[in-house]
PDB file of C-alpha atoms in Angstrom:
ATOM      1  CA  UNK A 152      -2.946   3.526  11.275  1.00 43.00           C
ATOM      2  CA  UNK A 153      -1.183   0.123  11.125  1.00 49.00           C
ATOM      3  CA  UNK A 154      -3.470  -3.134  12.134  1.00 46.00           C
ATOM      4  CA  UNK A 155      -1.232  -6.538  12.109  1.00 54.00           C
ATOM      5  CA  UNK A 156      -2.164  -9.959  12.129  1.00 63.00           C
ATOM      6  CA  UNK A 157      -0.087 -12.421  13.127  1.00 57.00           C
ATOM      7  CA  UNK A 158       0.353 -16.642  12.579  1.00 61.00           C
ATOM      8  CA  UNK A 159       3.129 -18.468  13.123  1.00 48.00           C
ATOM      9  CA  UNK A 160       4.121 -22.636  13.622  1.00 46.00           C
ATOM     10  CA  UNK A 161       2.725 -22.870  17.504  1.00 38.00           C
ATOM     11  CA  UNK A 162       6.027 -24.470  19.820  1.00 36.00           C
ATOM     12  CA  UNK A 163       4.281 -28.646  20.394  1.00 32.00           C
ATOM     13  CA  UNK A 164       5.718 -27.914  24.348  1.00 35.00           C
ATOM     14  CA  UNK A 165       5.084 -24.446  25.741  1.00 33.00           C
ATOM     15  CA  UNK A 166       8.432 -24.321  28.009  1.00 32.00           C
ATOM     16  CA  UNK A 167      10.580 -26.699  25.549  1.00 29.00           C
ATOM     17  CA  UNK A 168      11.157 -25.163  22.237  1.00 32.00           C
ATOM     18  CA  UNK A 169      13.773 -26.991  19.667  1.00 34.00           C
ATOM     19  CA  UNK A 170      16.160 -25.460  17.040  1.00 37.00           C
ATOM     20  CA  UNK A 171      13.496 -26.749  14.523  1.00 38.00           C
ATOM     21  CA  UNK A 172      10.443 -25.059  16.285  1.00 37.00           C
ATOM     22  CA  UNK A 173      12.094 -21.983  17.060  1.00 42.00           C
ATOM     23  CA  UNK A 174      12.868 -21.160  13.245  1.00 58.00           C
ATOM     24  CA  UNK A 175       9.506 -21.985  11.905  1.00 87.00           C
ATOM     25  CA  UNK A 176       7.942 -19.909   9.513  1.00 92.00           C
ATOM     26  CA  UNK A 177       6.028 -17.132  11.197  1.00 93.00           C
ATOM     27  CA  UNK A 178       4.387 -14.051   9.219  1.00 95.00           C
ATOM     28  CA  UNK A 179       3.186 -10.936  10.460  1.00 95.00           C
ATOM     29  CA  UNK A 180       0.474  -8.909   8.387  1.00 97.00           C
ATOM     30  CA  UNK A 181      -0.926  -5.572   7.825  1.00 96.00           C
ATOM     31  CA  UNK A 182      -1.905  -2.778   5.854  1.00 97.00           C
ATOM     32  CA  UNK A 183      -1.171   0.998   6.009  1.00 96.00           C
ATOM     33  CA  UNK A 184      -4.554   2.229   6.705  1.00 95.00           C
ATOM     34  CA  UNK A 185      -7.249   0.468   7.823  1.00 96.00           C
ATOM     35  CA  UNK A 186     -10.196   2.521   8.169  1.00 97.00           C
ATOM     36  CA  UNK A 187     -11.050   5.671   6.034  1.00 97.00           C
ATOM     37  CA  UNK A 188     -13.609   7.469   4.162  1.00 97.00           C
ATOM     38  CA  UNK A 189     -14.243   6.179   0.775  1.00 97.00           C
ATOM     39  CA  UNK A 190     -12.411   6.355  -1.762  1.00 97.00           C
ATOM     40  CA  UNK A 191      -9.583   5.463  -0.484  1.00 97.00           C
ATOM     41  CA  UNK A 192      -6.065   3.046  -0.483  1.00 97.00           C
ATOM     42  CA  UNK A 193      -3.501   1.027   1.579  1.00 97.00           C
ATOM     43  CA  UNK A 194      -0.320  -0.502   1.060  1.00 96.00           C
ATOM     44  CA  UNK A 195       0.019  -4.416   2.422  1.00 96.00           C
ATOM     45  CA  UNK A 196       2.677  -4.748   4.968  1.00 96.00           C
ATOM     46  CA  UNK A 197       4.391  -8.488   5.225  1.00 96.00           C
ATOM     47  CA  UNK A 198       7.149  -9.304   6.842  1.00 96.00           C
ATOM     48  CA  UNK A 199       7.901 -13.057   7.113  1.00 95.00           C
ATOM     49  CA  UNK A 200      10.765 -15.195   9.299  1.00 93.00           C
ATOM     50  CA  UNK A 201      12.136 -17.816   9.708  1.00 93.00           C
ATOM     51  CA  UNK A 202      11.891 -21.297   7.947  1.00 91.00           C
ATOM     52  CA  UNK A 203      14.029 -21.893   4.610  1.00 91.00           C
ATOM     53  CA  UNK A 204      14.092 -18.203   3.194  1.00 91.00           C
ATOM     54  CA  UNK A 205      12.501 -18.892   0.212  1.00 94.00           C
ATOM     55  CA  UNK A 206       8.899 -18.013   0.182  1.00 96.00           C
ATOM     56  CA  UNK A 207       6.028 -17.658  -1.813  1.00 96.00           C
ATOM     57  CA  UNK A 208       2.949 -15.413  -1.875  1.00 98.00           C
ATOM     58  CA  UNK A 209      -0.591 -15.141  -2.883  1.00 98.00           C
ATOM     59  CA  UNK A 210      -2.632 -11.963  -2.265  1.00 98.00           C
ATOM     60  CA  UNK A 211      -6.111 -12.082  -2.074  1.00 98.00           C
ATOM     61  CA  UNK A 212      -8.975  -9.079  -1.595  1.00 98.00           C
ATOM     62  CA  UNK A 213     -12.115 -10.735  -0.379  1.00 98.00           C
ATOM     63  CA  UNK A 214     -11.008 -14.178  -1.628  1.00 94.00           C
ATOM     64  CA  UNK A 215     -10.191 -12.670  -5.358  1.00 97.00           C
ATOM     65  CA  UNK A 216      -6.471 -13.475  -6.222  1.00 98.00           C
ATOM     66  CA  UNK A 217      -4.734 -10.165  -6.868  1.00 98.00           C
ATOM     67  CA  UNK A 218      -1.352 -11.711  -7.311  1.00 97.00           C
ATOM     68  CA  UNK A 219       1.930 -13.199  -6.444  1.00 97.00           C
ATOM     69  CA  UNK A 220       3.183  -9.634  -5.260  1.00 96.00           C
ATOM     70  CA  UNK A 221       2.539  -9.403  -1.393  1.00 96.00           C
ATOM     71  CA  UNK A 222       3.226  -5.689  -1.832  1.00 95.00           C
ATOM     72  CA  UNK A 223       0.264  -4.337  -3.431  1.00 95.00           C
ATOM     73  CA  UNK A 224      -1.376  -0.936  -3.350  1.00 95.00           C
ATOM     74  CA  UNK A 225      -5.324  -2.105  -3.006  1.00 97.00           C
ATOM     75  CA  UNK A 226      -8.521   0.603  -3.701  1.00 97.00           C
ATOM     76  CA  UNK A 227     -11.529   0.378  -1.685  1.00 98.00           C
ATOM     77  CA  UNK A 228     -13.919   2.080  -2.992  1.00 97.00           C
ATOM     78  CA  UNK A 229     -17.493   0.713  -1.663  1.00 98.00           C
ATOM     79  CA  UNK A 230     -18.492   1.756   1.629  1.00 98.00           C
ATOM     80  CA  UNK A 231     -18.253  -1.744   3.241  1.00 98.00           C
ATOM     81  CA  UNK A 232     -15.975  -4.060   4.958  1.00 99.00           C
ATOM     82  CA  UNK A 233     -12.704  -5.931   3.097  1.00 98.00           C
ATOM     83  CA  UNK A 234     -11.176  -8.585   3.690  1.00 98.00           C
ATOM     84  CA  UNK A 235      -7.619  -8.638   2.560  1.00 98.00           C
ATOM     85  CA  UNK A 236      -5.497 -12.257   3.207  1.00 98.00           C
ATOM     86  CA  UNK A 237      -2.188 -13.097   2.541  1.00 98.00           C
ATOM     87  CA  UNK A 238      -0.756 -16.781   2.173  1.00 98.00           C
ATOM     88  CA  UNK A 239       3.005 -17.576   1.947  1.00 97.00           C
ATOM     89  CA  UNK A 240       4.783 -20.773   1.224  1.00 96.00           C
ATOM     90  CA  UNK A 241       8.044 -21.812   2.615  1.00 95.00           C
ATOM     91  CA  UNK A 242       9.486 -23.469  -0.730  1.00 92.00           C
ATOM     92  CA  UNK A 243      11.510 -26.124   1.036  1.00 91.00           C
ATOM     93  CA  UNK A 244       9.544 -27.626   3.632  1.00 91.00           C
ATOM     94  CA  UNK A 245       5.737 -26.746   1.958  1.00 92.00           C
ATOM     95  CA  UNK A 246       4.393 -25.366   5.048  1.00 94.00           C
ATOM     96  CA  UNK A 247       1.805 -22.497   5.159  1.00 95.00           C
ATOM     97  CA  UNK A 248       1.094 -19.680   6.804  1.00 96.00           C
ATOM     98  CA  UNK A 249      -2.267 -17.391   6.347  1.00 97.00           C
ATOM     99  CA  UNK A 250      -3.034 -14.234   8.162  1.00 97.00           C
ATOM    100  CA  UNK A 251      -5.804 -11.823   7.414  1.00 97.00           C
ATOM    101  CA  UNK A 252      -6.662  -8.143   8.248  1.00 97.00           C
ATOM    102  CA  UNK A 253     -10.060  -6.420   7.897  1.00 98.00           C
ATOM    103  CA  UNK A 254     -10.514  -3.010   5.852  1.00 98.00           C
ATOM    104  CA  UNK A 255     -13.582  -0.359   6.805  1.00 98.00           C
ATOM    105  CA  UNK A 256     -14.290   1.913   4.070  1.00 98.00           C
ATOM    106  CA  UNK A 257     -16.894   4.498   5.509  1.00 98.00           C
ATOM    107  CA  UNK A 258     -19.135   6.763   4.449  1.00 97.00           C
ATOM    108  CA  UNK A 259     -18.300  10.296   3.703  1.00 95.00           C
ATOM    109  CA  UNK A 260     -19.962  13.326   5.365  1.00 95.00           C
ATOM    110  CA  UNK A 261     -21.450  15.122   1.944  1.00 93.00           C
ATOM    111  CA  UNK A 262     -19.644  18.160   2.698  1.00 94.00           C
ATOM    112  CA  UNK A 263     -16.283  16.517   2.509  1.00 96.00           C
ATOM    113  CA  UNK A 264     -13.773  19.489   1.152  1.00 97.00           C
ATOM    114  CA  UNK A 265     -11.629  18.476  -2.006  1.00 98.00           C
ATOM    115  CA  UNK A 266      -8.673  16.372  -0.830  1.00 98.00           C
ATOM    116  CA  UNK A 267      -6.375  14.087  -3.205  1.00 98.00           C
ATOM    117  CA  UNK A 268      -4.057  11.803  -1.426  1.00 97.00           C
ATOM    118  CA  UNK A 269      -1.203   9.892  -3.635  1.00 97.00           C
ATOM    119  CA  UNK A 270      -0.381   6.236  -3.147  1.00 96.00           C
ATOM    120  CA  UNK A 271       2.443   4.332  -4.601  1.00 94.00           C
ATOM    121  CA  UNK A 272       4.102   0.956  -2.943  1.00 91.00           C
ATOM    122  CA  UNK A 273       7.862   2.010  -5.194  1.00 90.00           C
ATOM    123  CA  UNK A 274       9.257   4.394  -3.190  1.00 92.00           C
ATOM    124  CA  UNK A 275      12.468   3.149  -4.499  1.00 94.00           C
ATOM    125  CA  UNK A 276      14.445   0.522  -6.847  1.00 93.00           C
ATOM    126  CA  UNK A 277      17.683   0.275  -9.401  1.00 94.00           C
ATOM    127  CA  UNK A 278      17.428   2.719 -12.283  1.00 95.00           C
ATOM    128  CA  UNK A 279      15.603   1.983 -14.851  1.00 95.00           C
ATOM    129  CA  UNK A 280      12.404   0.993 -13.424  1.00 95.00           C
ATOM    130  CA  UNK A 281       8.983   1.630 -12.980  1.00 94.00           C
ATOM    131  CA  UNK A 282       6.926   2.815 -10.252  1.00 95.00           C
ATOM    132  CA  UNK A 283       2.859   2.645  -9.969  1.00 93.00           C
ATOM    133  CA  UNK A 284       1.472   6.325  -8.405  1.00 96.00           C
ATOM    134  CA  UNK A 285      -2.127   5.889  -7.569  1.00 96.00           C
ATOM    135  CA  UNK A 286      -3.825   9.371  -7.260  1.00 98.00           C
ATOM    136  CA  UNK A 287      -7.515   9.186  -5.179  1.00 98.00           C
ATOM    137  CA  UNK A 288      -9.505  12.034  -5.297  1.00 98.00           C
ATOM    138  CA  UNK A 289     -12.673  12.548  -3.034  1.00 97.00           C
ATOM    139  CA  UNK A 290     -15.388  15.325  -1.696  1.00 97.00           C
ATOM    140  CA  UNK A 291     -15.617  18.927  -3.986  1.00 97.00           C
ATOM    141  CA  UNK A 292     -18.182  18.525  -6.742  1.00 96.00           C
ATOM    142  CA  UNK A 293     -17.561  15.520  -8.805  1.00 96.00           C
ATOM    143  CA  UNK A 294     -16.547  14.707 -11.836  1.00 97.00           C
ATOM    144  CA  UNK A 295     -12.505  15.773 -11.082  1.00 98.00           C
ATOM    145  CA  UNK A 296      -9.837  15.925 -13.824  1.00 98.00           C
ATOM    146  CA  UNK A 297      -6.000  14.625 -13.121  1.00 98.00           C
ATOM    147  CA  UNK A 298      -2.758  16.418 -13.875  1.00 98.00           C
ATOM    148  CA  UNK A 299       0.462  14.732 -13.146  1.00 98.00           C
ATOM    149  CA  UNK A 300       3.663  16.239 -12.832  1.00 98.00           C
ATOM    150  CA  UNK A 301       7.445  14.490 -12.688  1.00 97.00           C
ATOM    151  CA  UNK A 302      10.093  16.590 -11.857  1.00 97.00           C
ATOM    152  CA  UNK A 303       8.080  19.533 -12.564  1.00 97.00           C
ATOM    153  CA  UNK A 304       6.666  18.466 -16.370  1.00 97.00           C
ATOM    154  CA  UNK A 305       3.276  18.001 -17.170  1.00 97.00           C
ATOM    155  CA  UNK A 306       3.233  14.343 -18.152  1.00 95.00           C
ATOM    156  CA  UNK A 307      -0.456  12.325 -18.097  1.00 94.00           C
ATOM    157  CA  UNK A 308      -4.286  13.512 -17.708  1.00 96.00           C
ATOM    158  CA  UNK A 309      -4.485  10.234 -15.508  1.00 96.00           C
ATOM    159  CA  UNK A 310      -5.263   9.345 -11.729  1.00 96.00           C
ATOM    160  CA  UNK A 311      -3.330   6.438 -12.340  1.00 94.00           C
ATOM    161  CA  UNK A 312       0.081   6.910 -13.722  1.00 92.00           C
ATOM    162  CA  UNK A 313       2.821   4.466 -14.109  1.00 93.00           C
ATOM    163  CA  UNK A 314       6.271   6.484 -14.170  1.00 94.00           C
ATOM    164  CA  UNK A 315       9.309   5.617 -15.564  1.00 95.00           C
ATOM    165  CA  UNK A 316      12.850   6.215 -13.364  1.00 95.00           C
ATOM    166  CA  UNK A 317      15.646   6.374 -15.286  1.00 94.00           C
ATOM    167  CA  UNK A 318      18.187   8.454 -13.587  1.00 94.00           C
ATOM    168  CA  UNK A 319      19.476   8.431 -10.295  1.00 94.00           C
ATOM    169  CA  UNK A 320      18.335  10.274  -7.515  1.00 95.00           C
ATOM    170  CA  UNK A 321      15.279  12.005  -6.237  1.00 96.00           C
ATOM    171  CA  UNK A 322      12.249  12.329  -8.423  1.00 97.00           C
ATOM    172  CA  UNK A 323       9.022  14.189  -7.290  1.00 97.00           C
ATOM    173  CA  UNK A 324       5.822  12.721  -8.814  1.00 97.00           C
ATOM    174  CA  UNK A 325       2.747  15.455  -8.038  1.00 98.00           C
ATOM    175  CA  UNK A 326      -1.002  15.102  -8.870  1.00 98.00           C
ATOM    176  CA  UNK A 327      -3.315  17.706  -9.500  1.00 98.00           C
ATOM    177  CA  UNK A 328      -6.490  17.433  -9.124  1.00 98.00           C
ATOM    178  CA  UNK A 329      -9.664  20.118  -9.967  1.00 98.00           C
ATOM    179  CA  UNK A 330     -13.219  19.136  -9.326  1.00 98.00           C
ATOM    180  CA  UNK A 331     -16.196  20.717 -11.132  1.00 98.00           C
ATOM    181  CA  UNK A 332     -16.383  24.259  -9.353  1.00 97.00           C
ATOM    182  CA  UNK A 333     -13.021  24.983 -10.422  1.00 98.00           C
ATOM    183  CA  UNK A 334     -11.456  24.358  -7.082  1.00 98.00           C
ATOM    184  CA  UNK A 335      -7.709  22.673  -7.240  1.00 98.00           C
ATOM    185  CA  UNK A 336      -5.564  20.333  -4.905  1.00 98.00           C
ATOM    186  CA  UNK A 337      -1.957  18.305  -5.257  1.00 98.00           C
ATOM    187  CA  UNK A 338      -0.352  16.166  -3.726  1.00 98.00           C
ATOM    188  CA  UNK A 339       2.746  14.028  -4.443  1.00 97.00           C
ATOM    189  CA  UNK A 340       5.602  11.461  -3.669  1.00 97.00           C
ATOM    190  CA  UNK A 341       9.301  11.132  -3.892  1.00 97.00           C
ATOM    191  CA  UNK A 342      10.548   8.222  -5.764  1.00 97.00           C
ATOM    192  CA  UNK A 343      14.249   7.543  -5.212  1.00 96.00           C
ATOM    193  CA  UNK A 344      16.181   5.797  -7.956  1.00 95.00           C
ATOM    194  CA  UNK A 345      19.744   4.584  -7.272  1.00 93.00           C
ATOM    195  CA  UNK A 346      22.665   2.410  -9.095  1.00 91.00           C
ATOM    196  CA  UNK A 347      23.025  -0.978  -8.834  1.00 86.00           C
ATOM    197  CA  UNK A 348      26.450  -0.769  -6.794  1.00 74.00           C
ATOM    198  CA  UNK A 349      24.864   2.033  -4.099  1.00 53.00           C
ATOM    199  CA  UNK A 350      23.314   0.797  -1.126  1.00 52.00           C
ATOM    200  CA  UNK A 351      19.055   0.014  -1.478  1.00 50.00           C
ATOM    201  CA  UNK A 352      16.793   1.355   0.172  1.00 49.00           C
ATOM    202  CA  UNK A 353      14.614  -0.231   2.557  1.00 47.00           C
ATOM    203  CA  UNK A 354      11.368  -0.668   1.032  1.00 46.00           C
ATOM    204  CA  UNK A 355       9.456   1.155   2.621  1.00 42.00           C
ATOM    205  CA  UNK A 356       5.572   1.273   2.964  1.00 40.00           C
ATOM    206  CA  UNK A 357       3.088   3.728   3.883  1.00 38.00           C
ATOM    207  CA  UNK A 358       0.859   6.306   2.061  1.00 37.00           C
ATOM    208  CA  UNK A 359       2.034   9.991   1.535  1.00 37.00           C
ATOM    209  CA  UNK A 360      -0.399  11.643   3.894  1.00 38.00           C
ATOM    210  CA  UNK A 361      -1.451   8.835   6.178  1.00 37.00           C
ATOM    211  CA  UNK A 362      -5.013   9.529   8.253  1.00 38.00           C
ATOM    212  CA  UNK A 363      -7.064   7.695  10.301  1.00 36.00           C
ATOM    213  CA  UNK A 364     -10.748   8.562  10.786  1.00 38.00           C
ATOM    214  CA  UNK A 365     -13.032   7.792  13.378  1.00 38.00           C
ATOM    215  CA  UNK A 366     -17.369   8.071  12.363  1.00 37.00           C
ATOM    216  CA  UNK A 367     -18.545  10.887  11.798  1.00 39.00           C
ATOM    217  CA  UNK A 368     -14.963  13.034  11.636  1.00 39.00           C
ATOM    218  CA  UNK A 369     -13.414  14.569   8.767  1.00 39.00           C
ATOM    219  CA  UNK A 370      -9.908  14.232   7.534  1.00 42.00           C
ATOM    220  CA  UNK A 371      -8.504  16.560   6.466  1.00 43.00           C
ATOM    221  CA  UNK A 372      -4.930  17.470   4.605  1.00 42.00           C
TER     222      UNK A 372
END
């Protein structure tokens, strides 16, 4: 599920709207998920128009400052409501736009299955680079070891795992996950890396298995 907030420069006359007006700075806002059992993840969503081109950004959870990144992969793991807020700054003319979205993490039933889902916001870039995986693990019988795979080899013992592309192509990143009774999952993501010349991607952004729960349902994989 996708939630979006909006701002933009409101036109001064409603009918009437000048070259000036009409290429204000306007910023759309969202996350991938916005309501899930905890523990779980989203991906911010910006996408920003008009004014100079030349923006900056400041990402904040519940008015903590997670960066200058408005592409961020954010936990919630507290059964609560977030707040997550973006700010950008058209470097030319100064002016600032803020828009907002809110996050429910909800409780769990207590006979949640074992589910992992995996998380990254690098689904692709220029070889070399590195891309963040995020692994979340929930339900089963706690505590849960990690096993992730790239390409097939057994790399980290990790649920967080930062993974290094340096050849072209397709790379699958998998997590495996076993809780305490023995009882396994995976998951996974393909990470595309490609030459400087070729084409990029559009960066895309969205979880690997997205779900959206409603109270008192279960997701499941």
């Amino acid at each position: 599920m996708v939630f979006l907030a909006s701002c933009s420069e409101a036109p001064t006359d409603p009918i009437i709207q000048d070259e000036e007006v009409l290429s204000g700075l306007q910023l759309h806002f969202g996350v991938t998920n916005d309501r899930d059992y905890a523990p779980f993840a989203a991906t911010t969503i910006p996408m920003v128009t008009g004014g100079s081109g030349v923006y900056s950004y400041e990402l904040y959870q519940d008015d903590q400052f997670l960066g200058h990144d408005p592409i961020q992969t954010l936990r919630f793991d507290e059964v609560r409501d977030y707040e997550v807020t973006l700010k950008v700054r058209d470097a030319e003319t100064d002016s600032v736009q803020t828009a907002s979205v809110m996050v429910s993490a909800l409780q769990a039933p207590p006979d949640l299955p074992l589910e992992v889902t995996v998380y990254t916001a690098n689904f692709s870039g220029i070889v070399p680079f590195e891309a963040s995986v995020l692994a979340i693990a929930r339900g089963g019988a706690e505590p849960y070891s990690y096993e992730v795979f790239v390409d097939g080899v057994s790399l980290y013992e990790t649920d967080n795992a930062p993974v290094w592309i340096t050849e072209e192509g397709n790379h699958e990143v998998i997590f495996q996950v076993t809780d305490a009774n023995g009882t396994m999952v995976q998951d996974g993501v393909s990470i595309y890396g490609h030459l400087p010349e070729e084409e990029p991607l559009m960066r895309v952004n969205f979880i690997a298995v997205p779900q959206t729960v409603e109270m008192g349902k279960s997701t499941g994989n």
